[in-house]
PDB file of C-alpha atoms in Angstrom:
ATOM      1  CA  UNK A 241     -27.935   2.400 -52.952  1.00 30.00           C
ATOM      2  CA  UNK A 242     -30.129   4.878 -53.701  1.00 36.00           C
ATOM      3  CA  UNK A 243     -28.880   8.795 -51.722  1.00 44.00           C
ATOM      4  CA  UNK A 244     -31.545  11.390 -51.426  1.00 40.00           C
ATOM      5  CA  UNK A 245     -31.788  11.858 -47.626  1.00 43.00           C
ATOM      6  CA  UNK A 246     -31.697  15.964 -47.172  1.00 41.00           C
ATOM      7  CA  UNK A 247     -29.142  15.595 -44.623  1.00 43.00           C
ATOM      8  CA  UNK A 248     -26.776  14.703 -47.273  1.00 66.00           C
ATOM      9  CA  UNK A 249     -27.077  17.700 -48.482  1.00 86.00           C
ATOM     10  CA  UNK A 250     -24.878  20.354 -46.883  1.00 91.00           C
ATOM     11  CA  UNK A 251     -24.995  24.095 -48.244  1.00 95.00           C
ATOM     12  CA  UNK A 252     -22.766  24.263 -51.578  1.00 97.00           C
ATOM     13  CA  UNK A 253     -23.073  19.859 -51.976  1.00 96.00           C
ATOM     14  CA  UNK A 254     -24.116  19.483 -55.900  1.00 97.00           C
ATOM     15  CA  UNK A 255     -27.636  18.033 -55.978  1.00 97.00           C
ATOM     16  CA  UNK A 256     -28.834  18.327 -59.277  1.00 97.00           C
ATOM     17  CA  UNK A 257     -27.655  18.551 -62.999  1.00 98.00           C
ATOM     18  CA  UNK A 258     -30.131  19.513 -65.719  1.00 97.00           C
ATOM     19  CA  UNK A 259     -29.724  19.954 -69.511  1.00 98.00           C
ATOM     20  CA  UNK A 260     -30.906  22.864 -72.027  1.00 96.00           C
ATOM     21  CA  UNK A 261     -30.881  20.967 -75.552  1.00 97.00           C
ATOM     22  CA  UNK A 262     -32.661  22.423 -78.317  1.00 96.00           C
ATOM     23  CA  UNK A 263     -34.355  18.999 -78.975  1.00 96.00           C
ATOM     24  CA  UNK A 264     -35.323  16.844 -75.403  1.00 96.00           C
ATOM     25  CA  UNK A 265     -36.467  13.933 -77.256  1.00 96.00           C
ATOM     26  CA  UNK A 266     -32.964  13.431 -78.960  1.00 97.00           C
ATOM     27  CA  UNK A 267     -31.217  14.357 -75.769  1.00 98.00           C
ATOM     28  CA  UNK A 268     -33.497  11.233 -74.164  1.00 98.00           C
ATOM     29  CA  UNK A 269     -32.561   8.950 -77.053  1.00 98.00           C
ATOM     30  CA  UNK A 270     -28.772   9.914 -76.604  1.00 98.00           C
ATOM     31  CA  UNK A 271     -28.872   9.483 -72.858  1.00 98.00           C
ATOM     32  CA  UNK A 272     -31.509   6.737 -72.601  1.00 98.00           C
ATOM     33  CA  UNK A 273     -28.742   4.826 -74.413  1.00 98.00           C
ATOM     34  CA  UNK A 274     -25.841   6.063 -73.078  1.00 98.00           C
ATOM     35  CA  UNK A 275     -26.151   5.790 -69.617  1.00 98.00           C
ATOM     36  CA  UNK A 276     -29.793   3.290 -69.006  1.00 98.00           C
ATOM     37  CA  UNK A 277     -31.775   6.657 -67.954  1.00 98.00           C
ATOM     38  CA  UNK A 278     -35.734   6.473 -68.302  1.00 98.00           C
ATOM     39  CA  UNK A 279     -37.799   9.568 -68.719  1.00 98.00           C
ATOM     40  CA  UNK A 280     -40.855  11.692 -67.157  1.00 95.00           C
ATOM     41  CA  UNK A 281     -42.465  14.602 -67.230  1.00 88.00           C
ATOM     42  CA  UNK A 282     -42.235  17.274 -64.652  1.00 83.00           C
ATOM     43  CA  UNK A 283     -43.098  21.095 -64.412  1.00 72.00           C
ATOM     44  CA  UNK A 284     -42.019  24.298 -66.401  1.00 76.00           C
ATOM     45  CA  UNK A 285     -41.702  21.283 -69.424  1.00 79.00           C
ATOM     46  CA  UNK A 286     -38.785  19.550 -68.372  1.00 90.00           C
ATOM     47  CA  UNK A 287     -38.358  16.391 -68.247  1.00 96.00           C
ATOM     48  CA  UNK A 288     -36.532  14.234 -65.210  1.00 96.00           C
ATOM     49  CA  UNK A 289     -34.349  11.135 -66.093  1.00 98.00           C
ATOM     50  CA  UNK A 290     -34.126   8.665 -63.329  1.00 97.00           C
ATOM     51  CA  UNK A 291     -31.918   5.810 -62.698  1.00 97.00           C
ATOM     52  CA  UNK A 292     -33.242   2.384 -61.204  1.00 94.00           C
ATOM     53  CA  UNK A 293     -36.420   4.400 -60.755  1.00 95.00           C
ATOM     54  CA  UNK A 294     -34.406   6.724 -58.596  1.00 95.00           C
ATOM     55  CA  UNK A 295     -34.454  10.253 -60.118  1.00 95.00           C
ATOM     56  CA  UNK A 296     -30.540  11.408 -61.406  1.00 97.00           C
ATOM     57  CA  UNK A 297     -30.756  14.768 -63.696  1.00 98.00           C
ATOM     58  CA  UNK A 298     -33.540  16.568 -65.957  1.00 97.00           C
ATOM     59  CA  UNK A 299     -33.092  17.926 -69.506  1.00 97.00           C
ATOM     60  CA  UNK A 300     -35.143  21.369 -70.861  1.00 96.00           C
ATOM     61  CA  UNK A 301     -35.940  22.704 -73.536  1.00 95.00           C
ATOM     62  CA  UNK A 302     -34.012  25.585 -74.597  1.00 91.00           C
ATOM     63  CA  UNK A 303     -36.402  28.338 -75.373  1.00 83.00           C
ATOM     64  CA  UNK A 304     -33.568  30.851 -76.356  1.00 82.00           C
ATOM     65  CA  UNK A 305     -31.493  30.161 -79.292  1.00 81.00           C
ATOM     66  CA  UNK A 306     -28.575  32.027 -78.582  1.00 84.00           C
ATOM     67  CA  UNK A 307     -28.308  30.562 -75.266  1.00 86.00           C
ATOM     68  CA  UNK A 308     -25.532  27.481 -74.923  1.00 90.00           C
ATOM     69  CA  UNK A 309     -26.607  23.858 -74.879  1.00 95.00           C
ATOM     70  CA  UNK A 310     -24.958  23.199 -71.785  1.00 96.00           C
ATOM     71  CA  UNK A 311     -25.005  20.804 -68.479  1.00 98.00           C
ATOM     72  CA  UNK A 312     -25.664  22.926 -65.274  1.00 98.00           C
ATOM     73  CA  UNK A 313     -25.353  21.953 -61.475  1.00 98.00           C
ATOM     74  CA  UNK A 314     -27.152  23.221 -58.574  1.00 98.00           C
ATOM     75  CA  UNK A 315     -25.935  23.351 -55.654  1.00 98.00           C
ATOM     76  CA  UNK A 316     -28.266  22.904 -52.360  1.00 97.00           C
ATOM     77  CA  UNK A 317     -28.894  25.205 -49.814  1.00 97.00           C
ATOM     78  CA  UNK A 318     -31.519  26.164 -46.936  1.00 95.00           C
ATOM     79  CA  UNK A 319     -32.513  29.363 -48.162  1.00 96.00           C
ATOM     80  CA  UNK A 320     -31.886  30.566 -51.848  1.00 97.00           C
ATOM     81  CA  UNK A 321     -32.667  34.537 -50.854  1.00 98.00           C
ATOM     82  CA  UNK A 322     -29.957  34.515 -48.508  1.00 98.00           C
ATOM     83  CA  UNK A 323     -27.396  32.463 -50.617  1.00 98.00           C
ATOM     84  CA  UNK A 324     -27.902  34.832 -53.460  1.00 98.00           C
ATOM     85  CA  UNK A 325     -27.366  37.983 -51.374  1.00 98.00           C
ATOM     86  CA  UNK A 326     -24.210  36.534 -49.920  1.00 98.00           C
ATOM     87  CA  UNK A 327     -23.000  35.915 -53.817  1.00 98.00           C
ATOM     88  CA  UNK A 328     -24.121  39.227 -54.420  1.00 98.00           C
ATOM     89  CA  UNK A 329     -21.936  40.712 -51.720  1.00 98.00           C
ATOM     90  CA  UNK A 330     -19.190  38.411 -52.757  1.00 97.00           C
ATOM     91  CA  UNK A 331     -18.546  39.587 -56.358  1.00 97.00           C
ATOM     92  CA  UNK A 332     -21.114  37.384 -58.314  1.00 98.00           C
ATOM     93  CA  UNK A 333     -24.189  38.128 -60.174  1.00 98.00           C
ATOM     94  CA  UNK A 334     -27.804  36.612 -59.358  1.00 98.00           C
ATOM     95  CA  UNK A 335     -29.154  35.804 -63.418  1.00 96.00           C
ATOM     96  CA  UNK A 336     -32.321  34.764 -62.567  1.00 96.00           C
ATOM     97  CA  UNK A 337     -33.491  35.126 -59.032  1.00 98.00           C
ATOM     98  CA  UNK A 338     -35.270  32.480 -56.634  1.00 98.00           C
ATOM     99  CA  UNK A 339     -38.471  31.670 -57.778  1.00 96.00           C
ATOM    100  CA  UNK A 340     -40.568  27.883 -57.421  1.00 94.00           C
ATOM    101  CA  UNK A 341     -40.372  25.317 -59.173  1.00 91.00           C
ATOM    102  CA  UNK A 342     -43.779  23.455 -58.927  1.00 86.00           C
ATOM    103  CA  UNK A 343     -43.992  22.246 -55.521  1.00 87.00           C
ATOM    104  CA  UNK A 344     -40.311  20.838 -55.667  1.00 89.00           C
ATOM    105  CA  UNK A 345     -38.554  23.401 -54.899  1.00 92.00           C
ATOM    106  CA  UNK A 346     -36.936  27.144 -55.235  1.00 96.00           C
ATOM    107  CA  UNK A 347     -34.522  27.526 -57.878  1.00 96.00           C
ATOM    108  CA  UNK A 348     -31.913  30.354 -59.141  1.00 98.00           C
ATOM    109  CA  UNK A 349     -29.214  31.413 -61.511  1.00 97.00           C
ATOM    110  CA  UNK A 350     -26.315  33.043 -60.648  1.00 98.00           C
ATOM    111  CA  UNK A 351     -22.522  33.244 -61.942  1.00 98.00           C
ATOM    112  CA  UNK A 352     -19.588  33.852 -59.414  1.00 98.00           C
ATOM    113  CA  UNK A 353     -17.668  36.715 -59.838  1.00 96.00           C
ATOM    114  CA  UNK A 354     -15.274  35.481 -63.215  1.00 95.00           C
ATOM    115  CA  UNK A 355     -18.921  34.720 -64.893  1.00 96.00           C
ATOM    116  CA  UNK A 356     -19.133  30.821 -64.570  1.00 97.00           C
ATOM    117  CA  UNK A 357     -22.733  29.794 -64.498  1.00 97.00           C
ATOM    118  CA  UNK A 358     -24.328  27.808 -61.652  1.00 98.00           C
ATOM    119  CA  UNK A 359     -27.644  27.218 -60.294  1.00 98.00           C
ATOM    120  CA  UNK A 360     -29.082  27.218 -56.549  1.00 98.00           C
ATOM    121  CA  UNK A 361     -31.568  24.504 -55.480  1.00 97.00           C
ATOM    122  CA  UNK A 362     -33.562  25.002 -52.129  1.00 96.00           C
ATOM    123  CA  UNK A 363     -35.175  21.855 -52.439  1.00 91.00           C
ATOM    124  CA  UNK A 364     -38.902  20.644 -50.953  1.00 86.00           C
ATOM    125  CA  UNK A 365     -40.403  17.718 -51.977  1.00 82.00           C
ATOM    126  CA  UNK A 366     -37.279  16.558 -53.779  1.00 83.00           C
ATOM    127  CA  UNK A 367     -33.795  17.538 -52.271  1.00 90.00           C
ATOM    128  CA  UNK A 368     -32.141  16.109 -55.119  1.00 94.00           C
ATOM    129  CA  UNK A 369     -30.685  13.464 -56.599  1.00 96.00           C
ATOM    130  CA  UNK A 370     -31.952   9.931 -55.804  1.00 94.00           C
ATOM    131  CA  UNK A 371     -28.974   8.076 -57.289  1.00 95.00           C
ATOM    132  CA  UNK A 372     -25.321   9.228 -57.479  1.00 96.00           C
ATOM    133  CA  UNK A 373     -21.402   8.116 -57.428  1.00 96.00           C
ATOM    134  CA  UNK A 374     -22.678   5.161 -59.570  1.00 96.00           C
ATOM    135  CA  UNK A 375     -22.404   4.422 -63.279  1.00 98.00           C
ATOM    136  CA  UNK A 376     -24.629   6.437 -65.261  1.00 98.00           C
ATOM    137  CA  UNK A 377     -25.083   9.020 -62.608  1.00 98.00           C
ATOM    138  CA  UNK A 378     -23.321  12.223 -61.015  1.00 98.00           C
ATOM    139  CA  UNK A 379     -19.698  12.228 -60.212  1.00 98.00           C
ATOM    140  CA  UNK A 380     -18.138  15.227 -59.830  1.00 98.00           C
ATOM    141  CA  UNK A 381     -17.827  19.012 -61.061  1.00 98.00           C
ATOM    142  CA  UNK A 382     -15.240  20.789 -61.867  1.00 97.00           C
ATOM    143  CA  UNK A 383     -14.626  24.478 -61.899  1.00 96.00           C
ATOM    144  CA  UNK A 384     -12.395  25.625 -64.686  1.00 93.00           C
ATOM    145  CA  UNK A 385     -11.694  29.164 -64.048  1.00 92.00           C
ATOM    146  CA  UNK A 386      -8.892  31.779 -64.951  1.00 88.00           C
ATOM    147  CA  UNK A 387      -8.066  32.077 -61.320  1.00 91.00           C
ATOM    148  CA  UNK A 388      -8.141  29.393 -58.977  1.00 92.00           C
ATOM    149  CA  UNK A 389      -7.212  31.152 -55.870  1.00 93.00           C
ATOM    150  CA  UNK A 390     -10.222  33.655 -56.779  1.00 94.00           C
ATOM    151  CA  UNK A 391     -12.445  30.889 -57.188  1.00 95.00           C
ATOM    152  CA  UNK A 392     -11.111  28.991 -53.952  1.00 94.00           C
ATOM    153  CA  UNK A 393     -12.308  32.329 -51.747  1.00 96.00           C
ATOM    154  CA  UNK A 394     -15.245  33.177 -53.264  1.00 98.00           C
ATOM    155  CA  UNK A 395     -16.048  29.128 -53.045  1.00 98.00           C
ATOM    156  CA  UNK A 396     -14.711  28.831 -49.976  1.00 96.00           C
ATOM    157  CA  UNK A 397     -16.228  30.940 -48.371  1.00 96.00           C
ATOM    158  CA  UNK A 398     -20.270  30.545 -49.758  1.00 96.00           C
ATOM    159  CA  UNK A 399     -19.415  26.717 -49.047  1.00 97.00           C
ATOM    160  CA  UNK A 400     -17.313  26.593 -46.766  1.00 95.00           C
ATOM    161  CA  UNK A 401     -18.501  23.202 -44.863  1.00 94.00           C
ATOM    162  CA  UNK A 402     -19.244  21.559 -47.753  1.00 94.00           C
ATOM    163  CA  UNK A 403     -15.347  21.668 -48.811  1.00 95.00           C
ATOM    164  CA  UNK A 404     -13.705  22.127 -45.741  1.00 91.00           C
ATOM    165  CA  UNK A 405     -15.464  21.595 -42.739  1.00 90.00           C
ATOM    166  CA  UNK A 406     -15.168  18.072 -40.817  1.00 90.00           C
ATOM    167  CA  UNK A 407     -15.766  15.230 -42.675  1.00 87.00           C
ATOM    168  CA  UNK A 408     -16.325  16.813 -46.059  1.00 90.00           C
ATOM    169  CA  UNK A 409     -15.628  15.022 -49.079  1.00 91.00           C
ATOM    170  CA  UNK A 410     -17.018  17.518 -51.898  1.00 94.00           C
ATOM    171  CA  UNK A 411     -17.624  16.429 -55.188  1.00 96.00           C
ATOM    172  CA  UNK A 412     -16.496  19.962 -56.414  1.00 97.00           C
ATOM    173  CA  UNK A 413     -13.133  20.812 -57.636  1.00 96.00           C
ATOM    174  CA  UNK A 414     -10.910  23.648 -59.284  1.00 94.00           C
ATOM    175  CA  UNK A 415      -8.616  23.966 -62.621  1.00 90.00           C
ATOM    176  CA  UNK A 416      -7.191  26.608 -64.523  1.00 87.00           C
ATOM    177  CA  UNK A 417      -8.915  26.842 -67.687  1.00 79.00           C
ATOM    178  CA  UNK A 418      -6.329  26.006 -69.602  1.00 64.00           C
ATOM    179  CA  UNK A 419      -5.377  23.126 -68.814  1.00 57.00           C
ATOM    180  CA  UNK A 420      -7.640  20.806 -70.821  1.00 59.00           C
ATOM    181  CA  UNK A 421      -9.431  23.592 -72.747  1.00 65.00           C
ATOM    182  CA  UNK A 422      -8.766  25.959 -75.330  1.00 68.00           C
ATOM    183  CA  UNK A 423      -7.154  28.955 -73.631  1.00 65.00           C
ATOM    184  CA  UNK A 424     -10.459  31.394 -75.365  1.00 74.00           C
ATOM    185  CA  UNK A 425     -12.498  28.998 -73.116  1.00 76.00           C
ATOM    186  CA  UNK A 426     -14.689  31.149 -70.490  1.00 87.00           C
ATOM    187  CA  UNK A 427     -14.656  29.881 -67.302  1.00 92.00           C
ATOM    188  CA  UNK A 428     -17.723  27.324 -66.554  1.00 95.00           C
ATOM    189  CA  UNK A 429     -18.799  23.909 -64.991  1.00 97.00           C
ATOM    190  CA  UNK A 430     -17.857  20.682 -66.015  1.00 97.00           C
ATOM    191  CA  UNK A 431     -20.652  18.077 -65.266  1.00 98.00           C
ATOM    192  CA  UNK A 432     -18.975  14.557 -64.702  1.00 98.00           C
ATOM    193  CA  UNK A 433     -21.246  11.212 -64.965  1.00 98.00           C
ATOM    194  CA  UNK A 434     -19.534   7.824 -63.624  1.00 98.00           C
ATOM    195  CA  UNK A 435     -18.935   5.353 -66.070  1.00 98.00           C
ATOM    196  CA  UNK A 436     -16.857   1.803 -65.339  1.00 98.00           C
ATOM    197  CA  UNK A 437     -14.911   2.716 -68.645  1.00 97.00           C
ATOM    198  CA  UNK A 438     -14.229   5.993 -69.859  1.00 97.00           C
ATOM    199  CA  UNK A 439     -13.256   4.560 -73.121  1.00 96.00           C
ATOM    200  CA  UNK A 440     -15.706   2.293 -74.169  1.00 97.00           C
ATOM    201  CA  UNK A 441     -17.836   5.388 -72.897  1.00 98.00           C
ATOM    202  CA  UNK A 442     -16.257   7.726 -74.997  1.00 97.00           C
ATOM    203  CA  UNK A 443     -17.077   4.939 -77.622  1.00 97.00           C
ATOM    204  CA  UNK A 444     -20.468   4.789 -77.053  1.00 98.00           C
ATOM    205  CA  UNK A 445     -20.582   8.652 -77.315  1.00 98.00           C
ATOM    206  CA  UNK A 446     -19.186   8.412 -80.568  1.00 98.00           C
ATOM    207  CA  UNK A 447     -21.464   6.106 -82.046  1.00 98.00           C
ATOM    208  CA  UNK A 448     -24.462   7.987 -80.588  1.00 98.00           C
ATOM    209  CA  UNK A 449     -23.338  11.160 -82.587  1.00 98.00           C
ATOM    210  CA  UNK A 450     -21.645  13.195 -79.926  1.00 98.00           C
ATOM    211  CA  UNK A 451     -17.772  13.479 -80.383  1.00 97.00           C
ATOM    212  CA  UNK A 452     -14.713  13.802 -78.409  1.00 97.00           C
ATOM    213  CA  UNK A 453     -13.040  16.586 -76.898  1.00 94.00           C
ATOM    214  CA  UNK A 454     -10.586  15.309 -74.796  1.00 92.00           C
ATOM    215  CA  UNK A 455      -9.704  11.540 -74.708  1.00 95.00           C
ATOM    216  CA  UNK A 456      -9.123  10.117 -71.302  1.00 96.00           C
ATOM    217  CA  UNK A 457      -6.758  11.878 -68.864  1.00 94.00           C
ATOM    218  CA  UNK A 458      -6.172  11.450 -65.252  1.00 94.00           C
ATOM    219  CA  UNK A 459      -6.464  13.477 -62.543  1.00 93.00           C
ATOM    220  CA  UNK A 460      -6.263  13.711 -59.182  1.00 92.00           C
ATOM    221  CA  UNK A 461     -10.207  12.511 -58.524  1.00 94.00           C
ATOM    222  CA  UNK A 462     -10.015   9.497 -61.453  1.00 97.00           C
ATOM    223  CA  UNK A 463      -9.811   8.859 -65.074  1.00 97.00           C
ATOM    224  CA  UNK A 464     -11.780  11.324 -67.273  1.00 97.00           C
ATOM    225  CA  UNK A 465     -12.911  12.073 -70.675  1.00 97.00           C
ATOM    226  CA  UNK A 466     -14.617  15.309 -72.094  1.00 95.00           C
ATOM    227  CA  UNK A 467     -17.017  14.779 -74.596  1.00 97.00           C
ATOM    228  CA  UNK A 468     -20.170  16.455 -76.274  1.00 98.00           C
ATOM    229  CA  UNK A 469     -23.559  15.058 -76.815  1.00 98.00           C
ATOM    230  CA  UNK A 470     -25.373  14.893 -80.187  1.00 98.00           C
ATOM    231  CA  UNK A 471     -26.244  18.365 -79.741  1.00 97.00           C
ATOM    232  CA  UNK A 472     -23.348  20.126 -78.344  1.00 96.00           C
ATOM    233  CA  UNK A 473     -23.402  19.642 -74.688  1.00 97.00           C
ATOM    234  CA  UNK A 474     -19.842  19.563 -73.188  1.00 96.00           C
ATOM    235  CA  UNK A 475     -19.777  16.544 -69.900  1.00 98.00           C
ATOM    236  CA  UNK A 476     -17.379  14.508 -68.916  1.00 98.00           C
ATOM    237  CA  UNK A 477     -16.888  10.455 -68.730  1.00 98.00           C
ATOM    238  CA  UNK A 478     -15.184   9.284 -65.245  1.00 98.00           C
ATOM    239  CA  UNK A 479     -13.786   6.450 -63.118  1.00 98.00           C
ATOM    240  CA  UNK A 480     -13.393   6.767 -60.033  1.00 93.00           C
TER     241      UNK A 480
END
């Protein structure tokens, strides 16, 4: 069932992923594949990927060479101004700061106060995504950090209903950094996509060019696998 009511999405809920590859039409033929997404074009020269005609993440190109190929969230909120002063204030750092995105909404960059990278999405016309917690789509995120209880205030309080208010049930989680990566690792987001088999997944990855980082593991929200597309974007593979 398709999700993309704006009530769904409370201050600090993920509602978007996007991609910076240095080549979009390989990242489409990688993730057409891998997870069934189709393709369009939308402003700023990104591209959206949908799912059952229900849109599910975008991929970019990346202008900058020496910035990563990487998987981003955004996370949604009422007013981007005011969420980036509060980070701000909180110990973080606003990269790029809110500015529109066609008609669809106001976007900006920020990093909380260890330097992991996260976007802000004060959506309009498209709140987010139209398809999620099903195979092929969003999942979960996880922090890895170098200090969880850091992470858990600064988090906590930004998004505070979103994880702990009544009824919350975040897609958003917390690790030390070195548990599953490399302890040089700098703390950042892990973008999860559901799959009904991690393995065969990681598989597919495989034969697609991408590799594996981390075979499956479980953890206390499912069975994952960390992998990297054909270009050297880091996600993860999960059941639920």
């Amino acid at each position: 069932m398709a999700e993309n009511r704006a009530s769904e999405y409370t201050e600090g809920t993920p509602c978007w992923v996007d991609a910076q590859l240095p080549d979009v039409e390989a990242g489409k033929r990688f993730y057409g594949e891998l997870f069934g997404w189709t393709f369009e074009d939308r402003p700023r020269g990104t591209v959206r990927a949908s799912k059952g005609g229900e849109p599910v993440a975008s991929l970019a190109h990346k202008t900058d060479g020496r910035m990563p190929t990487v998987w981003t969230v955004s996370f949604a909120t009422p007013d981007a101004g005011a969420l980036c002063r509060r980070i701000h204030a909180a110990g973080g750092q606003v990269v790029a700061p809110p500015g529109p995105f066609g008609d669809l909404g106001v976007t900006a960059l920020v990093t909380d106060p260890q330097g992991a990278v996260f976007s802000l999405w004060q959506g309009a016309r498209t709140p987010g995504f139209g398809r999620r917690h099903e195979p092929g789509t969003f999942a979960w995120v996880q922090l890895y950090t170098r200090d969880t209880r850091t992470a858990n205030t600064f988090y906590g309080g930004l998004f505070h209903d979103a994880l702990f208010g009544p009824g919350a049930d975040p897609d958003f989680g917390r690790a030390p950094v070195s548990d599953v990566f490399p302890a040089e690792m700098p703390p950042h987001f892990l973008v999860h996509f559901a799959v009904e088999d991690p393995g065969a997944a990681m598989e597919e990855v495989v034969r697609l060019g991408g590799r594996v980082q981390v075979p499956p593991f479980e953890t206390s929200y499912g069975t994952a696998a960390v992998v990297t597309d054909d270009q050297g974007a880091s996600f993860a593979l999960l059941r639920r």
